[in-house]
Short mmCIF file of C-alpha atoms and ligand atoms in Angstrom, two decimals:
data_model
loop_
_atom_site.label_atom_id
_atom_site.label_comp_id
_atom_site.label_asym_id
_atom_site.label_seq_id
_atom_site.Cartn_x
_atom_site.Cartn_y
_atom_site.Cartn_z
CA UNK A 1 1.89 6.51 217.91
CA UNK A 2 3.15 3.31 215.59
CA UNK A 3 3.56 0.26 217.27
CA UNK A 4 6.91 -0.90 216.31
CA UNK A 5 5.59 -4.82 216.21
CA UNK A 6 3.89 -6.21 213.13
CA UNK A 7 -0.20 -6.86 213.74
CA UNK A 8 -0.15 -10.01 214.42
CA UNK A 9 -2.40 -11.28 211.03
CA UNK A 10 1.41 -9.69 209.29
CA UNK A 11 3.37 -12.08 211.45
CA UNK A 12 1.58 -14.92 211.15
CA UNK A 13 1.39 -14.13 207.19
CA UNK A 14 5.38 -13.43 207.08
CA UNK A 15 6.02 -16.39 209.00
CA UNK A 16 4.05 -18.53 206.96
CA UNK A 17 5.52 -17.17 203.77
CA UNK A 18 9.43 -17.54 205.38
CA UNK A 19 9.56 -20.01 207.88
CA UNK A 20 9.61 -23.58 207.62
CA UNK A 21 6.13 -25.29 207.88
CA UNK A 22 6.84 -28.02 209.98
CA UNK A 23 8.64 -25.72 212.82
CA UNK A 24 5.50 -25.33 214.87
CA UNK A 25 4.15 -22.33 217.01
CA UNK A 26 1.94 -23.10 220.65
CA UNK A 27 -1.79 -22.26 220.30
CA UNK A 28 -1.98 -23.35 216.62
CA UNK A 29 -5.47 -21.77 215.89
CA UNK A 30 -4.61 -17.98 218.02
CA UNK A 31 -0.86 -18.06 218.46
CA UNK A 32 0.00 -15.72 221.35
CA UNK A 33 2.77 -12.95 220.32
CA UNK A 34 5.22 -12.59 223.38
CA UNK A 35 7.38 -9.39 223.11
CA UNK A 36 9.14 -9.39 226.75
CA UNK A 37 9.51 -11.33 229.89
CA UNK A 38 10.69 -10.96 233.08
CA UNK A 39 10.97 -13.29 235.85
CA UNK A 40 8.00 -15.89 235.70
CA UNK A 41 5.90 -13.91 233.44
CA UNK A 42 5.72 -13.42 229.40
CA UNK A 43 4.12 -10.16 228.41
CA UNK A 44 2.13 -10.02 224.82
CA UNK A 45 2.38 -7.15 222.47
CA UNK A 46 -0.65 -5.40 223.74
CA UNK A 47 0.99 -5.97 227.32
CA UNK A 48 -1.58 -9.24 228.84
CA UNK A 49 0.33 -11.01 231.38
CA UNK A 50 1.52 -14.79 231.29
CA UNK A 51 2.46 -17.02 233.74
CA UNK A 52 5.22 -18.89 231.95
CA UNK A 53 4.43 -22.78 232.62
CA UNK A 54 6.29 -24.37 229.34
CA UNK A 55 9.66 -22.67 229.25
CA UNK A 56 12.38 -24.90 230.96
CA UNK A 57 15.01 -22.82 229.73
CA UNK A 58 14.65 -19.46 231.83
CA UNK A 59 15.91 -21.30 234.19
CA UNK A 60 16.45 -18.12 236.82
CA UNK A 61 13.96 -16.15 235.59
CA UNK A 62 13.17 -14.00 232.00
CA UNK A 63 15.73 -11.19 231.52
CA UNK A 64 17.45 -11.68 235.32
CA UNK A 65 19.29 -8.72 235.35
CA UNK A 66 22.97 -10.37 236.90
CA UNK A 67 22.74 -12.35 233.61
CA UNK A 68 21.80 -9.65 231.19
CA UNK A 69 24.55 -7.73 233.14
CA UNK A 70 27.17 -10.50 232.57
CA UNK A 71 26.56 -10.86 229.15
CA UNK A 72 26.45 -7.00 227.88
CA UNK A 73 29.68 -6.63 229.64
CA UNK A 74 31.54 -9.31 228.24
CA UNK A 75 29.95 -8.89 224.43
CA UNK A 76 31.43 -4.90 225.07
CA UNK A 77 35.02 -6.01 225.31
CA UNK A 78 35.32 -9.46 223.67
CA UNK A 79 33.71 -12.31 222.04
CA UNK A 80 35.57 -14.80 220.21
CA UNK A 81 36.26 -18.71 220.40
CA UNK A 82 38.25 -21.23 222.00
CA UNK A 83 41.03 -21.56 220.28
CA UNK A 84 42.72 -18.33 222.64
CA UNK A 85 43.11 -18.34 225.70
CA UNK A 86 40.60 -16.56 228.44
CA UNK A 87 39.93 -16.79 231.86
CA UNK A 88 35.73 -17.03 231.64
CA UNK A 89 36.59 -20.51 229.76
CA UNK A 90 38.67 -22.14 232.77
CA UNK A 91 37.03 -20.21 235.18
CA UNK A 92 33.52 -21.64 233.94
CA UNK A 93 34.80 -25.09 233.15
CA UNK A 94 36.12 -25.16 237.01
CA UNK A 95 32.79 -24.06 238.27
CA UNK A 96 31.02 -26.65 236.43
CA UNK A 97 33.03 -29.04 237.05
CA UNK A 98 32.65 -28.51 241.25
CA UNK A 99 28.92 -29.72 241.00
CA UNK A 100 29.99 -32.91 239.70
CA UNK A 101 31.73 -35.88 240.85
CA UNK A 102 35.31 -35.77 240.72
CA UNK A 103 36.06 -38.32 237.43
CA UNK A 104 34.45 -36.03 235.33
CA UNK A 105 36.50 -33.65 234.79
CA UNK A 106 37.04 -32.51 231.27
CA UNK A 107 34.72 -30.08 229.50
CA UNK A 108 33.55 -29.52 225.29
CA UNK A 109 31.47 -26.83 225.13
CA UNK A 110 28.88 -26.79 222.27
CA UNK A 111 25.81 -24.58 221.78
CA UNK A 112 22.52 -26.73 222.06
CA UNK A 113 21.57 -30.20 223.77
CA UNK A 114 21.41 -31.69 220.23
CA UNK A 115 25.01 -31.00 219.67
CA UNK A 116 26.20 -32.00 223.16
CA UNK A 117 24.48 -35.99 222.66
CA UNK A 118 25.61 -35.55 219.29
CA UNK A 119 29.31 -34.98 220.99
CA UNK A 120 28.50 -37.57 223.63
CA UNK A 121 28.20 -40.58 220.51
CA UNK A 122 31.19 -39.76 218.69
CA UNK A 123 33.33 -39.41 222.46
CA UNK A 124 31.80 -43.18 223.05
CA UNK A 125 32.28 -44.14 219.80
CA UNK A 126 35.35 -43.10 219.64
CA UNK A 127 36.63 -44.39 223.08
CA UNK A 128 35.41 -47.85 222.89
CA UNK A 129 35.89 -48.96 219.01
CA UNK A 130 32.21 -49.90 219.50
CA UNK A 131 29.38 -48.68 217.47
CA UNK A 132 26.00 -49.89 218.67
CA UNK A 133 24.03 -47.34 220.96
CA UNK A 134 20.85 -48.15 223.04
CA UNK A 135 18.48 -46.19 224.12
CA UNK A 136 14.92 -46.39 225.62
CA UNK A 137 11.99 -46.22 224.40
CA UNK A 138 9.74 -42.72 223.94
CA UNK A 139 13.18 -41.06 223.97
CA UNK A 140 14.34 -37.76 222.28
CA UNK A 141 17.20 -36.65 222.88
CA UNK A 142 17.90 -33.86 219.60
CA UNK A 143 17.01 -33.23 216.27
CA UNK A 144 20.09 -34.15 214.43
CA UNK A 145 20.69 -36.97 212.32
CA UNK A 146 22.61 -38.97 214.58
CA UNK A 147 19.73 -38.25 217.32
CA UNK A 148 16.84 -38.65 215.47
CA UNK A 149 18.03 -42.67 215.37
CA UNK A 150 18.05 -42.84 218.61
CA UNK A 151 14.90 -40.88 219.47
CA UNK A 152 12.19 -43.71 219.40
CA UNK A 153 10.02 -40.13 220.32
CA UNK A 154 10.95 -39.11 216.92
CA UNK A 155 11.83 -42.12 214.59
CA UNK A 156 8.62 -43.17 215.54
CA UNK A 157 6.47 -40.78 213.86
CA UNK A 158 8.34 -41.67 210.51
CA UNK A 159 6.74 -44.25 207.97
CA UNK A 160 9.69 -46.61 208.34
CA UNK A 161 9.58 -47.03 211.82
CA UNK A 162 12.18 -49.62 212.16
CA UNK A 163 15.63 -48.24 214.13
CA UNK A 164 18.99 -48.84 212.60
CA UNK A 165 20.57 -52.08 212.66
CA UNK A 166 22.91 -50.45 215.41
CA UNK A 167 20.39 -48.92 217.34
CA UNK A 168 18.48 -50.95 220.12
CA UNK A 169 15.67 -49.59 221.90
CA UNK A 170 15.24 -50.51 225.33
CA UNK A 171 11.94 -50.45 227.30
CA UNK A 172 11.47 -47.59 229.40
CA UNK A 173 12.28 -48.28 233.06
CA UNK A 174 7.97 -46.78 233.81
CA UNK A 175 6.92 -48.52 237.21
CA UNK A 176 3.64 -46.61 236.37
CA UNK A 177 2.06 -47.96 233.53
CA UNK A 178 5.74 -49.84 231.78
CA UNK A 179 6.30 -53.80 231.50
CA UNK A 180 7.21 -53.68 234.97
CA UNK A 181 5.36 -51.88 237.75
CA UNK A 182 5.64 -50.67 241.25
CA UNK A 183 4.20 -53.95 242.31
CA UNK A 184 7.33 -56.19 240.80
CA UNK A 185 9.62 -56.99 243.23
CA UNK A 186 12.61 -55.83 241.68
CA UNK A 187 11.79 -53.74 238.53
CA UNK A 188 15.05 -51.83 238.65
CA UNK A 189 16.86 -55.60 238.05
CA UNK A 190 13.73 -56.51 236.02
CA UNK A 191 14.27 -53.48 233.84
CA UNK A 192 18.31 -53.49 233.99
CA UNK A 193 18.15 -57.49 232.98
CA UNK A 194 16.09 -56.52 229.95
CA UNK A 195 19.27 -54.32 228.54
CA UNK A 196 21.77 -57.20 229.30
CA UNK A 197 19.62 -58.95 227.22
CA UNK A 198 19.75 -56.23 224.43
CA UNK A 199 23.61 -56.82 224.66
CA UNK A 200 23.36 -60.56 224.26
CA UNK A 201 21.20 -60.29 220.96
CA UNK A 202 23.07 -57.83 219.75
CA UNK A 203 26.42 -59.84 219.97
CA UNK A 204 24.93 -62.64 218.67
CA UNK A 205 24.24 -60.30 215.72
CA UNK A 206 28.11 -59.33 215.23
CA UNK A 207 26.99 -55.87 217.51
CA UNK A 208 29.26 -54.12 219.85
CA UNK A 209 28.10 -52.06 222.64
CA UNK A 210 29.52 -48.01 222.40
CA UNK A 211 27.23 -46.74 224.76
CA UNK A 212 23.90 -46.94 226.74
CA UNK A 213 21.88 -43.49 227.09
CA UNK A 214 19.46 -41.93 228.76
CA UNK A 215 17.94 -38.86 230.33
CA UNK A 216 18.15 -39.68 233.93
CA UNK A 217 14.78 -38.96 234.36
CA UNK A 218 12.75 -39.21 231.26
CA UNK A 219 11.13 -36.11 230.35
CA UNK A 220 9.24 -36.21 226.88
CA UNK A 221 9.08 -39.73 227.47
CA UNK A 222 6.57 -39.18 229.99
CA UNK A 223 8.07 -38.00 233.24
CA UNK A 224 9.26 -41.62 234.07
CA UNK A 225 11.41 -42.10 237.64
CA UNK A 226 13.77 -45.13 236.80
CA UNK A 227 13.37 -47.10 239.77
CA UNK A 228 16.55 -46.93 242.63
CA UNK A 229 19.32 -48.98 241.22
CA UNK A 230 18.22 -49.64 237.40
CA UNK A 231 20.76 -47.24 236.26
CA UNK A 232 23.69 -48.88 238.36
CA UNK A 233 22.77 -52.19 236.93
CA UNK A 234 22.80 -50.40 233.46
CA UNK A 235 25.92 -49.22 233.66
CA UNK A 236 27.28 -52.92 234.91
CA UNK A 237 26.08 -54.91 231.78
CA UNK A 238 26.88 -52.26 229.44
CA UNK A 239 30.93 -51.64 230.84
CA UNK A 240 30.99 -55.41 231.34
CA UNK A 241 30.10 -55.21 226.83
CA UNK A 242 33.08 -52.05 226.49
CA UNK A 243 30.49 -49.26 226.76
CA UNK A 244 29.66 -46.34 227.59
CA UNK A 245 26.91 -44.56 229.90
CA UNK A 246 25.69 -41.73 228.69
CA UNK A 247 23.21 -39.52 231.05
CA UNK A 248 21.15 -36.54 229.36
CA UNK A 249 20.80 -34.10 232.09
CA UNK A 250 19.53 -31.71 229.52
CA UNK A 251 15.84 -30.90 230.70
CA UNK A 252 16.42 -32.32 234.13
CA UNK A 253 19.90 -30.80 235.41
CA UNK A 254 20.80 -27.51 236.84
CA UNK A 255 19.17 -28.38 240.33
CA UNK A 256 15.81 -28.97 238.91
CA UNK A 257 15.01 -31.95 241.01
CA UNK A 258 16.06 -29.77 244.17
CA UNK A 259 17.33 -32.54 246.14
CA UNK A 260 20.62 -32.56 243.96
CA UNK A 261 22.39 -30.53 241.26
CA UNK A 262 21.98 -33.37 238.66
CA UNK A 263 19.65 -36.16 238.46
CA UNK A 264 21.51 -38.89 237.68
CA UNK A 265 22.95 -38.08 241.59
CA UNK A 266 19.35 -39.60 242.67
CA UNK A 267 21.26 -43.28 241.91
CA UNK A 268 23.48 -42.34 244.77
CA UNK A 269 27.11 -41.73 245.33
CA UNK A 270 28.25 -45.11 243.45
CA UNK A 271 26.68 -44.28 240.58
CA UNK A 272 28.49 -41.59 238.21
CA UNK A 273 27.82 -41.66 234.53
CA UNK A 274 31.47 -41.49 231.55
CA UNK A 275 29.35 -38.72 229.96
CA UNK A 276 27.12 -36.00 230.61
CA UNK A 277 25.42 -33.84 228.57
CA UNK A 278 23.53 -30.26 229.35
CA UNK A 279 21.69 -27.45 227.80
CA UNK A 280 18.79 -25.93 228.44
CA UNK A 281 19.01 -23.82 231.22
CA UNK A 282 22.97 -23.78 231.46
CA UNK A 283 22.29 -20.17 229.67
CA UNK A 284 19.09 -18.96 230.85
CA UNK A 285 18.35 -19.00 227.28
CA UNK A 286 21.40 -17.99 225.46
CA UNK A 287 22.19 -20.79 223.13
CA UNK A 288 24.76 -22.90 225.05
CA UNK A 289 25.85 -26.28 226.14
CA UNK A 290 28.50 -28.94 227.39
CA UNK A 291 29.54 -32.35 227.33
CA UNK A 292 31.43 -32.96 230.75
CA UNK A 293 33.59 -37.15 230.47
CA UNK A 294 36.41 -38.13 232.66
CA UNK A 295 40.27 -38.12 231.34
CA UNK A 296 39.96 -41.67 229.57
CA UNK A 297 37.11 -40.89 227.40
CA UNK A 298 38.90 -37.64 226.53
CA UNK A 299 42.03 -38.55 226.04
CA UNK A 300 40.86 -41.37 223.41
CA UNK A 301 39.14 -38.73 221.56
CA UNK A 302 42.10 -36.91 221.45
CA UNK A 303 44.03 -39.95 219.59
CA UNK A 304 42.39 -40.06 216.96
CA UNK A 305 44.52 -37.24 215.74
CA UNK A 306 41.33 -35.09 214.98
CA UNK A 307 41.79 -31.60 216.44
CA UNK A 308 37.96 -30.64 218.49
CA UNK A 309 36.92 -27.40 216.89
CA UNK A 310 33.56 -25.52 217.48
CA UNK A 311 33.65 -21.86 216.32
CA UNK A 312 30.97 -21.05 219.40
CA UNK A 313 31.51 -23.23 221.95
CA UNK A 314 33.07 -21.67 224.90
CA UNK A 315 33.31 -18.20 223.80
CA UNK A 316 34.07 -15.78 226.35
CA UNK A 317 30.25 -14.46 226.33
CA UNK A 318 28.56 -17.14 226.61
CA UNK A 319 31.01 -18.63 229.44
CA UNK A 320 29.71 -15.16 231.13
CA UNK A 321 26.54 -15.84 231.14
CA UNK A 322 26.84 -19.56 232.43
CA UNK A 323 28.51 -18.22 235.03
CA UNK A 324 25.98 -15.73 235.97
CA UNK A 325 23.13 -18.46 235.63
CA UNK A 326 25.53 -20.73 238.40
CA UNK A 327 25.89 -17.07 240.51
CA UNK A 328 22.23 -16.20 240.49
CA UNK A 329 21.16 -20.11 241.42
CA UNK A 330 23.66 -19.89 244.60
CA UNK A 331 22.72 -16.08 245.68
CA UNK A 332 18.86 -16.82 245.17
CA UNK A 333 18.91 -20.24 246.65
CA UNK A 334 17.19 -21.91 243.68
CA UNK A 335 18.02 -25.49 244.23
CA UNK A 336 16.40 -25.04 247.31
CA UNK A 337 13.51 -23.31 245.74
CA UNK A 338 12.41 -26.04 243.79
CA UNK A 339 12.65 -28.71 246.39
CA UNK A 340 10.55 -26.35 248.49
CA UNK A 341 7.90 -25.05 245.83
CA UNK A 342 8.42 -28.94 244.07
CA UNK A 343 7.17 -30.02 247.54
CA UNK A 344 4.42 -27.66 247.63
CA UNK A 345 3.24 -28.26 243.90
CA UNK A 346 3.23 -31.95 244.74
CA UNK A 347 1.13 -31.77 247.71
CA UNK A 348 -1.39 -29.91 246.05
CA UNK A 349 -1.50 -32.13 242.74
CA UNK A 350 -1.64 -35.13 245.25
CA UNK A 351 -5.18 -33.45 246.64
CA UNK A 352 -6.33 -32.79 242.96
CA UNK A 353 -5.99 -36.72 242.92
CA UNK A 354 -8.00 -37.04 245.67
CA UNK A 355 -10.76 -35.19 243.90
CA UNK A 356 -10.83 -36.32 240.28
CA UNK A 357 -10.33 -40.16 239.27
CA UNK A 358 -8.97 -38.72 235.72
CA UNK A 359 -5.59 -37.87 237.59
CA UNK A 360 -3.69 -41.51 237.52
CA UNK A 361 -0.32 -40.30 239.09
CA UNK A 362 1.04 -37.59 240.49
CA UNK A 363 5.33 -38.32 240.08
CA UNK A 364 8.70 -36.23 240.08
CA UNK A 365 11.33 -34.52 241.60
CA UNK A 366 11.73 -30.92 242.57
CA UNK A 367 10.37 -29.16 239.94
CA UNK A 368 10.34 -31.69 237.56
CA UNK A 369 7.04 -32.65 237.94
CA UNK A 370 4.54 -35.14 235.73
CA UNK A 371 0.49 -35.85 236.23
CA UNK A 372 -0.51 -38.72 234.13
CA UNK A 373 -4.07 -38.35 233.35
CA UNK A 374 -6.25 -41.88 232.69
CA UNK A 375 -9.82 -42.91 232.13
CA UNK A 376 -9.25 -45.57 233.95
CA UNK A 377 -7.15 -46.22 237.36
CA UNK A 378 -6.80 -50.10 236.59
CA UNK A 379 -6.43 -50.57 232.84
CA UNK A 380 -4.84 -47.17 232.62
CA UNK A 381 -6.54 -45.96 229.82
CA UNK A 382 -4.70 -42.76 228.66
CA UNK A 383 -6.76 -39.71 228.67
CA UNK A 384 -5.11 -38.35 225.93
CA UNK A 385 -7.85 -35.46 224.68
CA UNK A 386 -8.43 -34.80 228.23
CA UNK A 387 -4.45 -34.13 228.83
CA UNK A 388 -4.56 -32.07 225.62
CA UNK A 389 -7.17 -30.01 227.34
CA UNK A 390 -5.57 -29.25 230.34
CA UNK A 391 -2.45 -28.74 228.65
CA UNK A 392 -4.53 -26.50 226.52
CA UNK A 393 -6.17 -24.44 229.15
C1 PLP B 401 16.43 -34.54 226.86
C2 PLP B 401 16.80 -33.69 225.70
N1 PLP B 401 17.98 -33.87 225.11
C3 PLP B 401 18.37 -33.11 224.07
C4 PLP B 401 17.54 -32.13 223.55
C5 PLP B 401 17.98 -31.31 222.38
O1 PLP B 401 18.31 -30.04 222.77
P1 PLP B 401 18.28 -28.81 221.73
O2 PLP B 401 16.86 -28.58 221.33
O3 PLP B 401 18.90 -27.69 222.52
O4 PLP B 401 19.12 -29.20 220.56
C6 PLP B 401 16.30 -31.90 224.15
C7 PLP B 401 15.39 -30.84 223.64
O5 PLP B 401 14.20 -30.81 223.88
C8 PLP B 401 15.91 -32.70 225.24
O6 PLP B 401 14.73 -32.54 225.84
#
């Protein structure tokens, strides 16, 4: 019988010929082919099994039948955008809106992370009159224009490395190996005082503060845990300067971190951020997003006269699915899942400490989980082929 896939030599060969060379595949030299997936594992097209340990976007599990169920239904009777009115946009807006604190409130849905921090600059720019943004350092937080300047992640891989005269880059709040560690007394003020000093320079340049922002725990940037506090402090220099705080919950929310729904909720009850952004998982994989701000934010967006229009966002099938993913999380108990199986992954990393000096740190949340692998446990020499092994293997 034909296999209805390509050989693999034809995909590669197509995709070489077709797709653009600097969008990358995993396993460079022997890329795998995945042709299904269900649950944890990824299946290849001559049917090997894979435990699925890089996707953090199946978020409930490959092909969860509730969602798959959710969103076949809803693309047999009706797709189309915002701009009528239906019931899975309210009803999914309202739903969202019940995991978070009550000031925010208002909802723009978009269809990847990039667009929602994208969303997120022009809300704060447009809110405060301001235009400078900062950000941390080893950030990414999306691959359009307006992102890649305040992705030091990305920017920094550039031959002019230098941000934009707007854009300050603030050092990342890393108590492991950052400028100040778990032995400083007070490295969330240490860290915070370090971005009211950001403001002050940037005043004295003729800058104005739009907004601070920040995955509220870093992810790319190394799996850092801001230290109790820092982002409170944050958020007091950078409102005291007519800003904004921005929190990417994009890799880290969705009950990730077990403990809570978001991360940024690890700061406490005082603490709630003017705009958050999500992606990710919020579909299980179909291409969708949100920026959730409070009233204010909104309603100054709103007077700039500009109508909001976004032919995908919100459409009746992919408010479905979100729905579903929210359904399946509460039925199945997820959150709890990863606190419990976060627990238990932790634990056993810890031991792997125990036995090998190459493992440095063992940090996270949940299921949000970083080992930082060094040479050496005082100078903290990265072990960078090493971690490119393991990652490898
Ligand atoms: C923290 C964070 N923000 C934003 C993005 C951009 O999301 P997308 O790739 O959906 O545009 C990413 C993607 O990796 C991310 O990790």
């Amino acid at each position: 019988m034909e296999s209805e896939y390509f050989d693999k030599k034809k995909t590669i060969e197509l995709r070489k010929k077709h797709i653009g060379p600097s969008c990358k595949v995993f396993f460079s030299h022997d890329p795998i082919k995945i042709v299904r997936a269900k649950g944890q594992y990824m299946y290849d097209e001559k049917g090997e099994q894979y435990l699925d340990c890089v996707n953090n976007v199946a978020h409930v599990g490959h092909s969860h039948p509730d969602v798959v169920k959710a969103g076949t239904r809803q693309m047999g009777l009706l797709n189309t955008n915002s701009r009528f009115l239906h019931d899975n946009l309210v009803r999914y807006a309202q739903r969202l809106q019940a995991t978070l604190p009550d000031r925010l409130s208002v909802c723009y849905f978009v269809n990847s992370g990039s667009e929602a921090n994208d969303l997120a600059l022009r809300l704060a720019w447009q809110y405060t009159g301001h235009k400078d943004v900062i950000t941390l350092d080893h950030a990414y937080h999306g691959h359009l224009s307006s992102l890649i300047d305040i992705s030091p992640y990305k920017f920094h891989q550039l031959s002019n490395t230098e941000p934009k005269r707007s854009i300050h880059v603030a050092p990342s709040p890393d108590v492991y190996r950052g400028k100040y560690r778990a032995d400083h007394p007070d490295p969330a003020k240490a860290y915070a005082d370090e971005v009211e000093e950001i403001i002050h320079q940037a005043h004295e340049k003729g800058g104005k503060i739009a907004a601070f922002i920040a995955e509220s725990l870093q992810s790319c940037g190394g799996q850092v845990i801001p230290p109790v506090g820092y982002f409170q402090k944050v958020a007091e220099h950078v409102r005291r300067a007519g800003g904004v705080f921005i929190a990417d919950e994009v890799q880290v929310g969705f009950g990730r971190i077990g403990s809570h729904f978001w991360a940024f909720q690890l700061h406490g009850e005082d603490f709630v951020p003017d705009i958050v952004t999500m992606g990710k998982p919020i579909g299980n994989g179909h291409p969708m997003s949100c920026v959730v701000t409070t009233r204010e934010v909104a309603e100054a967006f709103m007077s700039s006269g500009m109508e909001y229009f976004n032919t995908f966002g919100g459409n009746p099938v992919s408010c479905a699915i979100g729905l579903a993913v929210l359904d399946v999380m509460e039925k199945e108990d997820l959150q709890g899942n990863a606190l419990r199986v976060g627990r238990h992954l932790t634990k056993l990393l810890e031991r792997q400490k125990e036995n090998h000096p190459l493992v440095g740190d063992v940090r996270g949340h949940g299921l949000f989980v970083g080992v930082e692998l060094v040479r050496d446990r005082v100078k903290l020499t990265p072990a960078t082929a090493e971690a490119q092994e393991v990652i490898y293997k």
